Amino acid sequence: MQQGEATEIISAFLGKVAAAPSSVLLLDYDGTLAPFQIERDQAYPYPGILPLLQAIQSNGRTSLIVITGRPIHEVQNLLSPLTGIEIWGAHGLDHLLADGTRQKVDIAPQLSAALTQAEQFLHSHGMHSMTEVKPGGVAVHWRGLPDHQIESIRSQTLEGWSSLLQQEGLKLLQFEGGLELRVTRPDKGDAIATILEGLQSDTPVAFLGDDLTDEDGFRRLAHRGLSVLVRNEYRETAAQAWIRPPLELIAFLERWLQQINGA
Ligand SMILES: [Mg+2]
């Protein structure tokens, strides 16, 4: 992807945002709005991001929607004092609407049982402190550990989970800093598909993400909206544009705000 090409795609899209009465900005959280932290509860947004999101929200023309693998309450805490924002948590299993209404998707009992087994494996192999249990998934986190230890955790976990991975309805996610066994659906693409169903076909919509799980969302927006990979290093992606956090992200949000403010 050429940087000049990305700039043109973004400029053309922001022109549509300026002209439209309403628009939608979909945002991944970790790695996109916030830098990765070893202490996951300390992963606050990059400096400068929250005031921009607040300004965009209070303008009223753009709906901000966060789509994350995290449980909803964690993102609410990390985005505080920003409130009244729509959040899709646990990759779309849990949905908090802007008015505070909550909708959850149930998981099949056999998948819940398999996830409990995945968790028990980690606990019985000394990985208790690295384990995270979330709606629809079990993750092992190794950010900050030395390479040889990461390799050992990865291979042990893959072996321990191998029989569970055969089960239909479960998938392995390899994310920045760990592995997760989780339900195949919904994924972020499903969450975005549901959001798109509720929009008029000409409402401008953009999605910013960094991780492999965001690729489902990027693909879902093909021919429909702007997809942006937010990442320091480029990688193969279905996104139409690539920007580096935090400076190019801040510049993007500032431009968005200018468009809806009519500046
Ligand atoms: Mg992310």
Tab-separated table of N, CA, C and O and ligand atoms in Angstrom, residues 28-32 36 188 209-211 213-214, ligand 1:
chain	number	residue	atom	x	y	z
A	28	ASP	N	-11.860	-0.181	17.042
A	28	ASP	CA	-11.317	-1.211	17.914
A	28	ASP	C	-10.685	-0.477	19.105
A	28	ASP	O	-10.424	0.728	19.027
A	29	TYR	N	-10.433	-1.163	20.210
A	29	TYR	CA	-9.827	-0.473	21.357
A	29	TYR	C	-8.315	-0.731	21.464
A	29	TYR	O	-7.516	0.137	21.127
A	30	ASP	N	-7.930	-1.946	21.891
A	30	ASP	CA	-6.519	-2.218	22.174
A	30	ASP	C	-5.662	-2.164	20.912
A	30	ASP	O	-5.996	-2.793	19.909
A	31	GLY	N	-4.576	-1.432	20.987
A	31	GLY	CA	-3.675	-1.341	19.839
A	31	GLY	C	-4.127	-0.296	18.845
A	31	GLY	O	-3.349	0.129	17.990
A	32	THR	N	-5.384	0.121	18.923
A	32	THR	CA	-5.907	1.131	18.000
A	32	THR	C	-6.031	2.473	18.733
A	32	THR	O	-5.352	3.429	18.378
A	36	PHE	N	-0.584	-1.073	23.771
A	36	PHE	CA	-0.590	-2.299	24.571
A	36	PHE	C	0.180	-2.064	25.860
A	36	PHE	O	1.191	-1.381	25.874
A	188	LYS	N	-16.026	-9.962	14.798
A	188	LYS	CA	-16.207	-8.513	14.626
A	188	LYS	C	-16.916	-8.185	13.308
A	188	LYS	O	-17.620	-7.185	13.213
A	209	GLY	N	-8.900	-0.446	13.030
A	209	GLY	CA	-8.485	-1.580	13.850
A	209	GLY	C	-7.040	-1.951	13.588
A	209	GLY	O	-6.427	-1.471	12.625
A	210	ASP	N	-6.506	-2.799	14.439
A	210	ASP	CA	-5.091	-3.163	14.291
A	210	ASP	C	-4.859	-4.661	14.196
A	210	ASP	O	-3.862	-5.106	13.654
A	211	ASP	N	-5.758	-5.443	14.781
A	211	ASP	CA	-5.427	-6.846	15.022
A	211	ASP	C	-5.973	-7.758	13.925
A	211	ASP	O	-6.783	-7.346	13.111
A	213	THR	N	-8.074	-10.037	14.292
A	213	THR	CA	-9.522	-10.199	14.458
A	213	THR	C	-10.282	-9.043	13.799
A	213	THR	O	-11.480	-9.160	13.545
A	214	ASP	N	-9.589	-7.939	13.525
A	214	ASP	CA	-10.242	-6.803	12.864
A	214	ASP	C	-10.382	-7.022	11.356
A	214	ASP	O	-11.131	-6.307	10.688
B	1	MG	MG	-6.848	-4.326	18.683
